[in-house]
Amino acid sequence: MNSELGSTLKRPKRPDKSNHKMESLMGGRRENEKLPFWRRYIFSQDHKVIGIQYGITGLCFLLFGFTLMMLMRWQLAYPGKPLPLIGQFFPETAMISGIMLPEFYNQLGAMHGTIMVFLGVVPLAVGGFGNYFLPLQVGAPDMAFPKLNMVSYWFYFVGGVVMIASFFVPGGAAQSGWTSYPPLADIAPTGQTLWLVGMAFLINSSLLGSLNFIVTTVQLRTEGMSFFRLPFFVWAQFVTAFLLLLAFPPLMAAAVLQLMDRLAHTSFFMPSGLVVAGKVLEASGGGNPLLWQHLFWFLAHPEVYVLILPAMGIVAEIITCNTRKPIYGYKALVYSALFIGFMSFLVWAHHMYLTGMGTKMSAFFQITTMIISIPSVIVLTTMVLTLWGGSIRFNTPMLFAIAFLPMFGIGGLTGLPLGLAAADIHLHDTYYVIGHFHYVVAPGTIFALFAGIYHWFPKITGRRMSETLGKIHFWSSLAFINGIFMPMFLQGLAGVSRRLFDPTQYAHALSTQPLNVFISICAWLLGLAQIPFILNFFGSLFWGRRTGQNPWEATTLEWAAPSPPPHGNFPKPVRVYRGPYEYSAPGRKKDFWPQNALEAD
Amino acid sequence: MSTAVIPYISESHPVTGVTNSKLGTWCFLASEVMLFGGLFSAYVLLRTGTLEWPHGKELLNVPLATVNTLVLITSSVTMVMSWASLVMKSLSRYRFFMGLTILLGLAFLVVKAFEYGHKFQHHLFPSTGTFYAVYFTLTGLHGLHVLGGILVNLYFLVPGSRLWRTNPEQFTGRIECAGLYWHFVDLVWIFLFPVLYLL
Amino acid sequence: MSALSHGGIRRHVRSYIGVFAALAVLTLVTVAVSNLRLAFFFAIAAALLIAVVKASLVAGFFMHLAFERVIIFVLLFFTFLFFLALLILPALS
């Protein structure tokens, strides 16, 4: 594939009355430096600035969502006991003398999920890492649509503000789970309306972002960068972009319908004759609550692959770099990612086995669900096999990347009984489910995101993070996160339901209540374990050891740009001559051969 | 103006054969297919889940909607003619056809407003029943898309047309993409009209 | 756009008038067919068939899909697959 970047540097056909210099990539840089501060760093159109904006905002939301969970864990460990020290500062609508109200617990639960998924992980994984590194790794000067990129960040920001604002309206934030099932969500307080409006902004942000990723990957690959020379990180982001593009709109449709139900008093989701607090609800009826579930899960299942694919991409980059070996089975990885993307649209009703669908539909979704587990195993296997015989460097990013493998493995394996309807009858809506999906997202995706931060911090800032603090962060996080989620499988098997305000009200849950205390303590210690990371992150920004262009001796194109890359990314246009993972190529002096290096190097 | 030099804005990529904005517009339209797909799916589920569903003809004004359908189809022709005028290097003819497209779009909305007003006068609201909920929501969202298209076309008629002087190829490409969106909105109506009004 | 010369565009413009006439006729046909009060299944089939023909004309000629590149078709192919899944599967459940 020979995309002729040089052909775009011709003179324009008409006299160019604008100031637009087309002579060199560095022309863009000189223009950029003339811009005022607010246009260069706040309303920037540079994908790197936007990536940092997404990343920092995402990390803040992750911390906030984590805090919500730490509050919930007090109620679960010590139901009905006043929250020490800080309980007194909460308003009467949340806690009375520090004792949590059930409505507030439900708000914490719904918003923890929403914030972590939509405001935390996806913006960091896709908006942050994707925006920053996709153009660099394909050798492009920026994203295809820089203005759209900027707009997508600010839509995300506004959506986030709306979501947080929902805590402060009468009735509080959304409290019907992150899944917002009607009829409950239809009659919930005002916060639910703000949730829907916030989601509308987030969905549109995603839409614009995914457009950019797809067009950039297809059109702006530099000369020599064929599709099968792309780093796996780019493939992962590419498939993720398609999931976001095509799966989000049905949730947009559902949000419009729920807004109509709440504001215009339609009955899209309200069944006839619904009784609320002893009174028959005044609504036209004739609606179907399952309609919401279908539309919601049509998005939310591909959404979980949006959560995991970028993480797999990051882990692949780090493992290959730190084993000094090419990835084992690059083509299998790519085809598996494509297949996962395709299948993810056809499995959604495995979240709905208990809604009374017929055996034929249930069988259909069970089959597709079992099929989709296969490429996930292939991805995991290729990464494990890459380790075999490698010359492994156990630095902090590599520790997180290696830990991802068994953690994602546990998450994936525990998904199997959930994907089979017979076992799901017992496990649906129990803590087993919470354990399953947190294993995939928390010690799975979030560990991969930490790995990405430690790995790419030198590129973004030109400085190294402390290895000591990094290792403390890693080992403590690994220990405590397993302490939180492993016992949840036991609770789930014992039949403890999720979203329970007070588990001690149920006899069958009493036997596992001591586990709740253990889990909560691990959760608070996990919070403390993030302090070394926060100190390391901000401290290294100012006092980290300065580093050069390619401190990890990696092969992909982002390491061919300065640290940090200037506006326009590459001082001279790059050309690609080989695949992305030429580590330890036979007969060469150095154990890595960058994609853009000439034969003689 | 802080963009680095991005290729394939006005000229097609040598392998894919499309410009960035054309590919981007088709991606956007793909997402719109899924948006209206979600709404049509809602219609299918709600209609098949009930024993009684009124005939659109009994409740809605079919002749008026038929006229509206022809209005939208005509606006599609004028839209594509406005692009063709630019290919034939005539800015004045472009302005004529684009202006016509905008007027026809506004006419569509005026007729819709008339239809809605008539319903509201007879105390028929989205909350009246599932059929009306579906009718108002689907045509309402479609109408919002028409409005959005009108605003985009207005921009390209007046301030946006300055680009014709400095970069006519890029401007022609933009009108082609605006046309793709406009035709898509017409496409949705081509399905919405029989489904809601005739079945 | 790169595929269209000045001469080629005139051919396209001539086709637009023909497509417009076909669309107008088909609109009237679909209203006429609905007046026949066919059995429900046939009414839907007829309405959807005519709509698909009209949509194909708009997409093929006005949106130039008949002359478009493979990459757009690939995108639309998968989109329609997922669209059909979304449309049909919930009602079957």
PDB file of N, CA and C in Angstrom, chain A residues 343-415:
ATOM      1  N   MET A 343     -19.211 -10.231  16.447  1.00  0.00           N
ATOM      2  CA  MET A 343     -20.111 -11.051  17.274  1.00  0.00           C
ATOM      3  C   MET A 343     -20.741 -10.247  18.398  1.00  0.00           C
ATOM      4  N   SER A 344     -20.046  -9.209  18.861  1.00  0.00           N
ATOM      5  CA  SER A 344     -20.547  -8.495  20.045  1.00  0.00           C
ATOM      6  C   SER A 344     -21.928  -7.896  19.808  1.00  0.00           C
ATOM      7  N   PHE A 345     -22.319  -7.726  18.527  1.00  0.00           N
ATOM      8  CA  PHE A 345     -23.644  -7.188  18.242  1.00  0.00           C
ATOM      9  C   PHE A 345     -24.742  -8.224  18.348  1.00  0.00           C
ATOM     10  N   LEU A 346     -24.352  -9.497  18.496  1.00  0.00           N
ATOM     11  CA  LEU A 346     -25.342 -10.561  18.385  1.00  0.00           C
ATOM     12  C   LEU A 346     -25.530 -11.343  19.666  1.00  0.00           C
ATOM     13  N   VAL A 347     -25.016 -10.827  20.794  1.00  0.00           N
ATOM     14  CA  VAL A 347     -25.101 -11.602  22.035  1.00  0.00           C
ATOM     15  C   VAL A 347     -25.918 -10.928  23.125  1.00  0.00           C
ATOM     16  N   TRP A 348     -26.456  -9.706  22.862  1.00  0.00           N
ATOM     17  CA  TRP A 348     -26.921  -8.869  23.960  1.00  0.00           C
ATOM     18  C   TRP A 348     -27.961  -9.487  24.887  1.00  0.00           C
ATOM     19  N   ALA A 349     -28.822 -10.345  24.361  1.00  0.00           N
ATOM     20  CA  ALA A 349     -29.907 -10.818  25.229  1.00  0.00           C
ATOM     21  C   ALA A 349     -29.456 -11.837  26.266  1.00  0.00           C
ATOM     22  N   HIS A 350     -28.136 -12.124  26.326  1.00  0.00           N
ATOM     23  CA  HIS A 350     -27.703 -13.000  27.416  1.00  0.00           C
ATOM     24  C   HIS A 350     -27.776 -12.252  28.756  1.00  0.00           C
ATOM     25  N   HIS A 351     -28.061 -10.938  28.699  1.00  0.00           N
ATOM     26  CA  HIS A 351     -28.338 -10.207  29.928  1.00  0.00           C
ATOM     27  C   HIS A 351     -29.810 -10.321  30.293  1.00  0.00           C
ATOM     28  N   MET A 352     -30.598 -10.995  29.460  1.00  0.00           N
ATOM     29  CA  MET A 352     -32.055 -10.996  29.616  1.00  0.00           C
ATOM     30  C   MET A 352     -32.621 -12.397  29.687  1.00  0.00           C
ATOM     31  N   TYR A 353     -31.799 -13.391  30.075  1.00  0.00           N
ATOM     32  CA  TYR A 353     -32.287 -14.771  30.083  1.00  0.00           C
ATOM     33  C   TYR A 353     -33.516 -14.947  30.948  1.00  0.00           C
ATOM     34  N   LEU A 354     -33.628 -14.117  32.019  1.00  0.00           N
ATOM     35  CA  LEU A 354     -34.715 -14.332  32.959  1.00  0.00           C
ATOM     36  C   LEU A 354     -35.946 -13.500  32.641  1.00  0.00           C
ATOM     37  N   THR A 355     -36.029 -12.962  31.413  1.00  0.00           N
ATOM     38  CA  THR A 355     -37.183 -12.114  31.106  1.00  0.00           C
ATOM     39  C   THR A 355     -38.310 -12.882  30.418  1.00  0.00           C
ATOM     40  N   GLY A 356     -38.144 -14.188  30.268  1.00  0.00           N
ATOM     41  CA  GLY A 356     -39.250 -14.951  29.698  1.00  0.00           C
ATOM     42  C   GLY A 356     -39.198 -15.112  28.195  1.00  0.00           C
ATOM     43  N   MET A 357     -38.009 -14.984  27.612  1.00  0.00           N
ATOM     44  CA  MET A 357     -37.916 -15.239  26.178  1.00  0.00           C
ATOM     45  C   MET A 357     -38.040 -16.730  25.933  1.00  0.00           C
ATOM     46  N   GLY A 358     -38.455 -17.090  24.752  1.00  0.00           N
ATOM     47  CA  GLY A 358     -38.661 -18.511  24.454  1.00  0.00           C
ATOM     48  C   GLY A 358     -37.360 -19.280  24.397  1.00  0.00           C
ATOM     49  N   THR A 359     -37.449 -20.611  24.358  1.00  0.00           N
ATOM     50  CA  THR A 359     -36.246 -21.432  24.378  1.00  0.00           C
ATOM     51  C   THR A 359     -35.426 -21.260  23.104  1.00  0.00           C
ATOM     52  N   LYS A 360     -36.112 -20.986  21.974  1.00  0.00           N
ATOM     53  CA  LYS A 360     -35.350 -20.836  20.727  1.00  0.00           C
ATOM     54  C   LYS A 360     -34.447 -19.609  20.795  1.00  0.00           C
ATOM     55  N   MET A 361     -35.011 -18.468  21.260  1.00  0.00           N
ATOM     56  CA  MET A 361     -34.208 -17.239  21.368  1.00  0.00           C
ATOM     57  C   MET A 361     -33.106 -17.420  22.387  1.00  0.00           C
ATOM     58  N   SER A 362     -33.452 -18.057  23.498  1.00  0.00           N
ATOM     59  CA  SER A 362     -32.460 -18.294  24.542  1.00  0.00           C
ATOM     60  C   SER A 362     -31.316 -19.127  23.978  1.00  0.00           C
ATOM     61  N   ALA A 363     -31.654 -20.154  23.201  1.00  0.00           N
ATOM     62  CA  ALA A 363     -30.623 -21.008  22.611  1.00  0.00           C
ATOM     63  C   ALA A 363     -29.762 -20.201  21.644  1.00  0.00           C
ATOM     64  N   PHE A 364     -30.421 -19.343  20.834  1.00  0.00           N
ATOM     65  CA  PHE A 364     -29.659 -18.520  19.885  1.00  0.00           C
ATOM     66  C   PHE A 364     -28.608 -17.690  20.601  1.00  0.00           C
ATOM     67  N   PHE A 365     -29.053 -16.983  21.667  1.00  0.00           N
ATOM     68  CA  PHE A 365     -28.100 -16.099  22.343  1.00  0.00           C
ATOM     69  C   PHE A 365     -27.057 -16.873  23.133  1.00  0.00           C
ATOM     70  N   GLN A 366     -27.409 -18.055  23.639  1.00  0.00           N
ATOM     71  CA  GLN A 366     -26.398 -18.863  24.320  1.00  0.00           C
ATOM     72  C   GLN A 366     -25.319 -19.289  23.337  1.00  0.00           C
ATOM     73  N   ILE A 367     -25.755 -19.672  22.122  1.00  0.00           N
ATOM     74  CA  ILE A 367     -24.782 -20.127  21.129  1.00  0.00           C
ATOM     75  C   ILE A 367     -23.841 -18.991  20.737  1.00  0.00           C
ATOM     76  N   THR A 368     -24.422 -17.825  20.434  1.00  0.00           N
ATOM     77  CA  THR A 368     -23.547 -16.711  20.042  1.00  0.00           C
ATOM     78  C   THR A 368     -22.620 -16.332  21.190  1.00  0.00           C
ATOM     79  N   THR A 369     -23.114 -16.398  22.420  1.00  0.00           N
ATOM     80  CA  THR A 369     -22.283 -16.042  23.576  1.00  0.00           C
ATOM     81  C   THR A 369     -21.125 -17.014  23.730  1.00  0.00           C
ATOM     82  N   MET A 370     -21.398 -18.309  23.553  1.00  0.00           N
ATOM     83  CA  MET A 370     -20.313 -19.274  23.658  1.00  0.00           C
ATOM     84  C   MET A 370     -19.299 -19.059  22.542  1.00  0.00           C
ATOM     85  N   ILE A 371     -19.806 -18.752  21.340  1.00  0.00           N
ATOM     86  CA  ILE A 371     -18.903 -18.542  20.213  1.00  0.00           C
ATOM     87  C   ILE A 371     -17.978 -17.364  20.482  1.00  0.00           C
ATOM     88  N   ILE A 372     -18.502 -16.272  21.074  1.00  0.00           N
ATOM     89  CA  ILE A 372     -17.673 -15.085  21.237  1.00  0.00           C
ATOM     90  C   ILE A 372     -16.575 -15.294  22.265  1.00  0.00           C
ATOM     91  N   SER A 373     -16.717 -16.312  23.114  1.00  0.00           N
ATOM     92  CA  SER A 373     -15.654 -16.526  24.095  1.00  0.00           C
ATOM     93  C   SER A 373     -14.392 -17.054  23.423  1.00  0.00           C
ATOM     94  N   ILE A 374     -14.550 -17.645  22.244  1.00  0.00           N
ATOM     95  CA  ILE A 374     -13.384 -18.262  21.591  1.00  0.00           C
ATOM     96  C   ILE A 374     -12.329 -17.232  21.185  1.00  0.00           C
ATOM     97  N   PRO A 375     -12.684 -16.188  20.431  1.00  0.00           N
ATOM     98  CA  PRO A 375     -11.629 -15.230  20.089  1.00  0.00           C
ATOM     99  C   PRO A 375     -11.013 -14.557  21.304  1.00  0.00           C
ATOM    100  N   SER A 376     -11.779 -14.384  22.393  1.00  0.00           N
ATOM    101  CA  SER A 376     -11.194 -13.804  23.605  1.00  0.00           C
ATOM    102  C   SER A 376     -10.097 -14.703  24.141  1.00  0.00           C
ATOM    103  N   VAL A 377     -10.328 -16.009  24.092  1.00  0.00           N
ATOM    104  CA  VAL A 377      -9.302 -16.939  24.558  1.00  0.00           C
ATOM    105  C   VAL A 377      -8.095 -16.897  23.637  1.00  0.00           C
ATOM    106  N   ILE A 378      -8.351 -16.754  22.340  1.00  0.00           N
ATOM    107  CA  ILE A 378      -7.234 -16.672  21.396  1.00  0.00           C
ATOM    108  C   ILE A 378      -6.364 -15.462  21.716  1.00  0.00           C
ATOM    109  N   VAL A 379      -7.020 -14.320  21.995  1.00  0.00           N
ATOM    110  CA  VAL A 379      -6.255 -13.120  22.327  1.00  0.00           C
ATOM    111  C   VAL A 379      -5.394 -13.374  23.550  1.00  0.00           C
ATOM    112  N   LEU A 380      -6.003 -13.922  24.586  1.00  0.00           N
ATOM    113  CA  LEU A 380      -5.261 -14.190  25.823  1.00  0.00           C
ATOM    114  C   LEU A 380      -4.098 -15.137  25.549  1.00  0.00           C
ATOM    115  N   THR A 381      -4.359 -16.172  24.773  1.00  0.00           N
ATOM    116  CA  THR A 381      -3.335 -17.180  24.511  1.00  0.00           C
ATOM    117  C   THR A 381      -2.155 -16.589  23.752  1.00  0.00           C
ATOM    118  N   THR A 382      -2.435 -15.748  22.762  1.00  0.00           N
ATOM    119  CA  THR A 382      -1.312 -15.174  22.008  1.00  0.00           C
ATOM    120  C   THR A 382      -0.426 -14.348  22.931  1.00  0.00           C
ATOM    121  N   MET A 383      -1.025 -13.631  23.865  1.00  0.00           N
ATOM    122  CA  MET A 383      -0.207 -12.812  24.754  1.00  0.00           C
ATOM    123  C   MET A 383       0.614 -13.688  25.706  1.00  0.00           C
ATOM    124  N   VAL A 384       0.001 -14.768  26.218  1.00  0.00           N
ATOM    125  CA  VAL A 384       0.742 -15.650  27.110  1.00  0.00           C
ATOM    126  C   VAL A 384       1.886 -16.314  26.355  1.00  0.00           C
ATOM    127  N   LEU A 385       1.601 -16.749  25.132  1.00  0.00           N
ATOM    128  CA  LEU A 385       2.650 -17.412  24.354  1.00  0.00           C
ATOM    129  C   LEU A 385       3.778 -16.455  23.995  1.00  0.00           C
ATOM    130  N   THR A 386       3.455 -15.163  23.902  1.00  0.00           N
ATOM    131  CA  THR A 386       4.520 -14.201  23.633  1.00  0.00           C
ATOM    132  C   THR A 386       5.534 -14.178  24.765  1.00  0.00           C
ATOM    133  N   LEU A 387       5.050 -14.441  25.992  1.00  0.00           N
ATOM    134  CA  LEU A 387       5.968 -14.430  27.130  1.00  0.00           C
ATOM    135  C   LEU A 387       6.978 -15.571  27.055  1.00  0.00           C
ATOM    136  N   TRP A 388       6.544 -16.693  26.462  1.00  0.00           N
ATOM    137  CA  TRP A 388       7.372 -17.903  26.458  1.00  0.00           C
ATOM    138  C   TRP A 388       8.697 -17.643  25.746  1.00  0.00           C
ATOM    139  N   GLY A 389       9.791 -17.901  26.462  1.00  0.00           N
ATOM    140  CA  GLY A 389      11.117 -17.718  25.846  1.00  0.00           C
ATOM    141  C   GLY A 389      11.503 -16.274  25.660  1.00  0.00           C
ATOM    142  N   GLY A 390      10.768 -15.371  26.272  1.00  0.00           N
ATOM    143  CA  GLY A 390      11.092 -13.960  26.115  1.00  0.00           C
ATOM    144  C   GLY A 390      12.178 -13.530  27.085  1.00  0.00           C
ATOM    145  N   SER A 391      12.803 -12.374  26.744  1.00  0.00           N
ATOM    146  CA  SER A 391      13.798 -11.803  27.644  1.00  0.00           C
ATOM    147  C   SER A 391      13.067 -10.724  28.431  1.00  0.00           C
ATOM    148  N   ILE A 392      12.438 -11.144  29.547  1.00  0.00           N
ATOM    149  CA  ILE A 392      11.428 -10.291  30.172  1.00  0.00           C
ATOM    150  C   ILE A 392      12.034  -9.218  31.072  1.00  0.00           C
ATOM    151  N   ARG A 393      11.567  -7.970  30.841  1.00  0.00           N
ATOM    152  CA  ARG A 393      11.965  -6.859  31.711  1.00  0.00           C
ATOM    153  C   ARG A 393      10.791  -6.589  32.643  1.00  0.00           C
ATOM    154  N   PHE A 394      11.009  -6.813  33.954  1.00  0.00           N
ATOM    155  CA  PHE A 394       9.895  -6.671  34.892  1.00  0.00           C
ATOM    156  C   PHE A 394       9.793  -5.241  35.411  1.00  0.00           C
ATOM    157  N   ASN A 395       9.556  -4.304  34.507  1.00  0.00           N
ATOM    158  CA  ASN A 395       9.328  -2.944  34.968  1.00  0.00           C
ATOM    159  C   ASN A 395       7.840  -2.790  35.287  1.00  0.00           C
ATOM    160  N   THR A 396       7.489  -1.605  35.838  1.00  0.00           N
ATOM    161  CA  THR A 396       6.113  -1.425  36.320  1.00  0.00           C
ATOM    162  C   THR A 396       5.049  -1.639  35.234  1.00  0.00           C
ATOM    163  N   PRO A 397       5.199  -1.029  34.049  1.00  0.00           N
ATOM    164  CA  PRO A 397       4.154  -1.313  33.056  1.00  0.00           C
ATOM    165  C   PRO A 397       4.032  -2.793  32.749  1.00  0.00           C
ATOM    166  N   MET A 398       5.151  -3.501  32.719  1.00  0.00           N
ATOM    167  CA  MET A 398       5.108  -4.927  32.410  1.00  0.00           C
ATOM    168  C   MET A 398       4.432  -5.705  33.518  1.00  0.00           C
ATOM    169  N   LEU A 399       4.654  -5.321  34.771  1.00  0.00           N
ATOM    170  CA  LEU A 399       3.983  -6.014  35.873  1.00  0.00           C
ATOM    171  C   LEU A 399       2.474  -5.903  35.729  1.00  0.00           C
ATOM    172  N   PHE A 400       1.986  -4.685  35.468  1.00  0.00           N
ATOM    173  CA  PHE A 400       0.546  -4.510  35.290  1.00  0.00           C
ATOM    174  C   PHE A 400       0.051  -5.296  34.077  1.00  0.00           C
ATOM    175  N   ALA A 401       0.842  -5.291  32.999  1.00  0.00           N
ATOM    176  CA  ALA A 401       0.417  -5.984  31.785  1.00  0.00           C
ATOM    177  C   ALA A 401       0.356  -7.493  31.994  1.00  0.00           C
ATOM    178  N   ILE A 402       1.345  -8.033  32.689  1.00  0.00           N
ATOM    179  CA  ILE A 402       1.334  -9.477  32.946  1.00  0.00           C
ATOM    180  C   ILE A 402       0.182  -9.838  33.872  1.00  0.00           C
ATOM    181  N   ALA A 403      -0.047  -9.008  34.899  1.00  0.00           N
ATOM    182  CA  ALA A 403      -1.141  -9.297  35.847  1.00  0.00           C
ATOM    183  C   ALA A 403      -2.487  -9.281  35.131  1.00  0.00           C
ATOM    184  N   PHE A 404      -2.620  -8.443  34.110  1.00  0.00           N
ATOM    185  CA  PHE A 404      -3.871  -8.393  33.335  1.00  0.00           C
ATOM    186  C   PHE A 404      -4.277  -9.779  32.864  1.00  0.00           C
ATOM    187  N   LEU A 405      -3.279 -10.600  32.486  1.00  0.00           N
ATOM    188  CA  LEU A 405      -3.604 -11.877  31.839  1.00  0.00           C
ATOM    189  C   LEU A 405      -4.411 -12.823  32.745  1.00  0.00           C
ATOM    190  N   PRO A 406      -3.901 -13.194  33.926  1.00  0.00           N
ATOM    191  CA  PRO A 406      -4.733 -14.070  34.765  1.00  0.00           C
ATOM    192  C   PRO A 406      -5.985 -13.385  35.280  1.00  0.00           C
ATOM    193  N   MET A 407      -5.918 -12.085  35.521  1.00  0.00           N
ATOM    194  CA  MET A 407      -7.113 -11.389  36.026  1.00  0.00           C
ATOM    195  C   MET A 407      -8.219 -11.405  34.978  1.00  0.00           C
ATOM    196  N   PHE A 408      -7.868 -11.090  33.723  1.00  0.00           N
ATOM    197  CA  PHE A 408      -8.861 -11.163  32.662  1.00  0.00           C
ATOM    198  C   PHE A 408      -9.312 -12.615  32.476  1.00  0.00           C
ATOM    199  N   GLY A 409      -8.382 -13.548  32.698  1.00  0.00           N
ATOM    200  CA  GLY A 409      -8.741 -14.957  32.585  1.00  0.00           C
ATOM    201  C   GLY A 409      -9.823 -15.343  33.580  1.00  0.00           C
ATOM    202  N   ILE A 410      -9.643 -14.903  34.834  1.00  0.00           N
ATOM    203  CA  ILE A 410     -10.661 -15.212  35.847  1.00  0.00           C
ATOM    204  C   ILE A 410     -11.984 -14.555  35.472  1.00  0.00           C
ATOM    205  N   GLY A 411     -11.910 -13.299  35.053  1.00  0.00           N
ATOM    206  CA  GLY A 411     -13.124 -12.601  34.657  1.00  0.00           C
ATOM    207  C   GLY A 411     -13.841 -13.320  33.534  1.00  0.00           C
ATOM    208  N   GLY A 412     -13.054 -13.741  32.538  1.00  0.00           N
ATOM    209  CA  GLY A 412     -13.658 -14.416  31.391  1.00  0.00           C
ATOM    210  C   GLY A 412     -14.256 -15.763  31.756  1.00  0.00           C
ATOM    211  N   LEU A 413     -13.506 -16.560  32.548  1.00  0.00           N
ATOM    212  CA  LEU A 413     -13.999 -17.890  32.908  1.00  0.00           C
ATOM    213  C   LEU A 413     -15.260 -17.802  33.741  1.00  0.00           C
ATOM    214  N   THR A 414     -15.305 -16.830  34.667  1.00  0.00           N
ATOM    215  CA  THR A 414     -16.511 -16.717  35.495  1.00  0.00           C
ATOM    216  C   THR A 414     -17.695 -16.213  34.680  1.00  0.00           C
ATOM    217  N   GLY A 415     -17.436 -15.731  33.492  1.00  0.00           N
ATOM    218  CA  GLY A 415     -18.534 -15.317  32.625  1.00  0.00           C
ATOM    219  C   GLY A 415     -19.257 -16.494  31.995  1.00  0.00           C
TER     220      GLY A 415
END
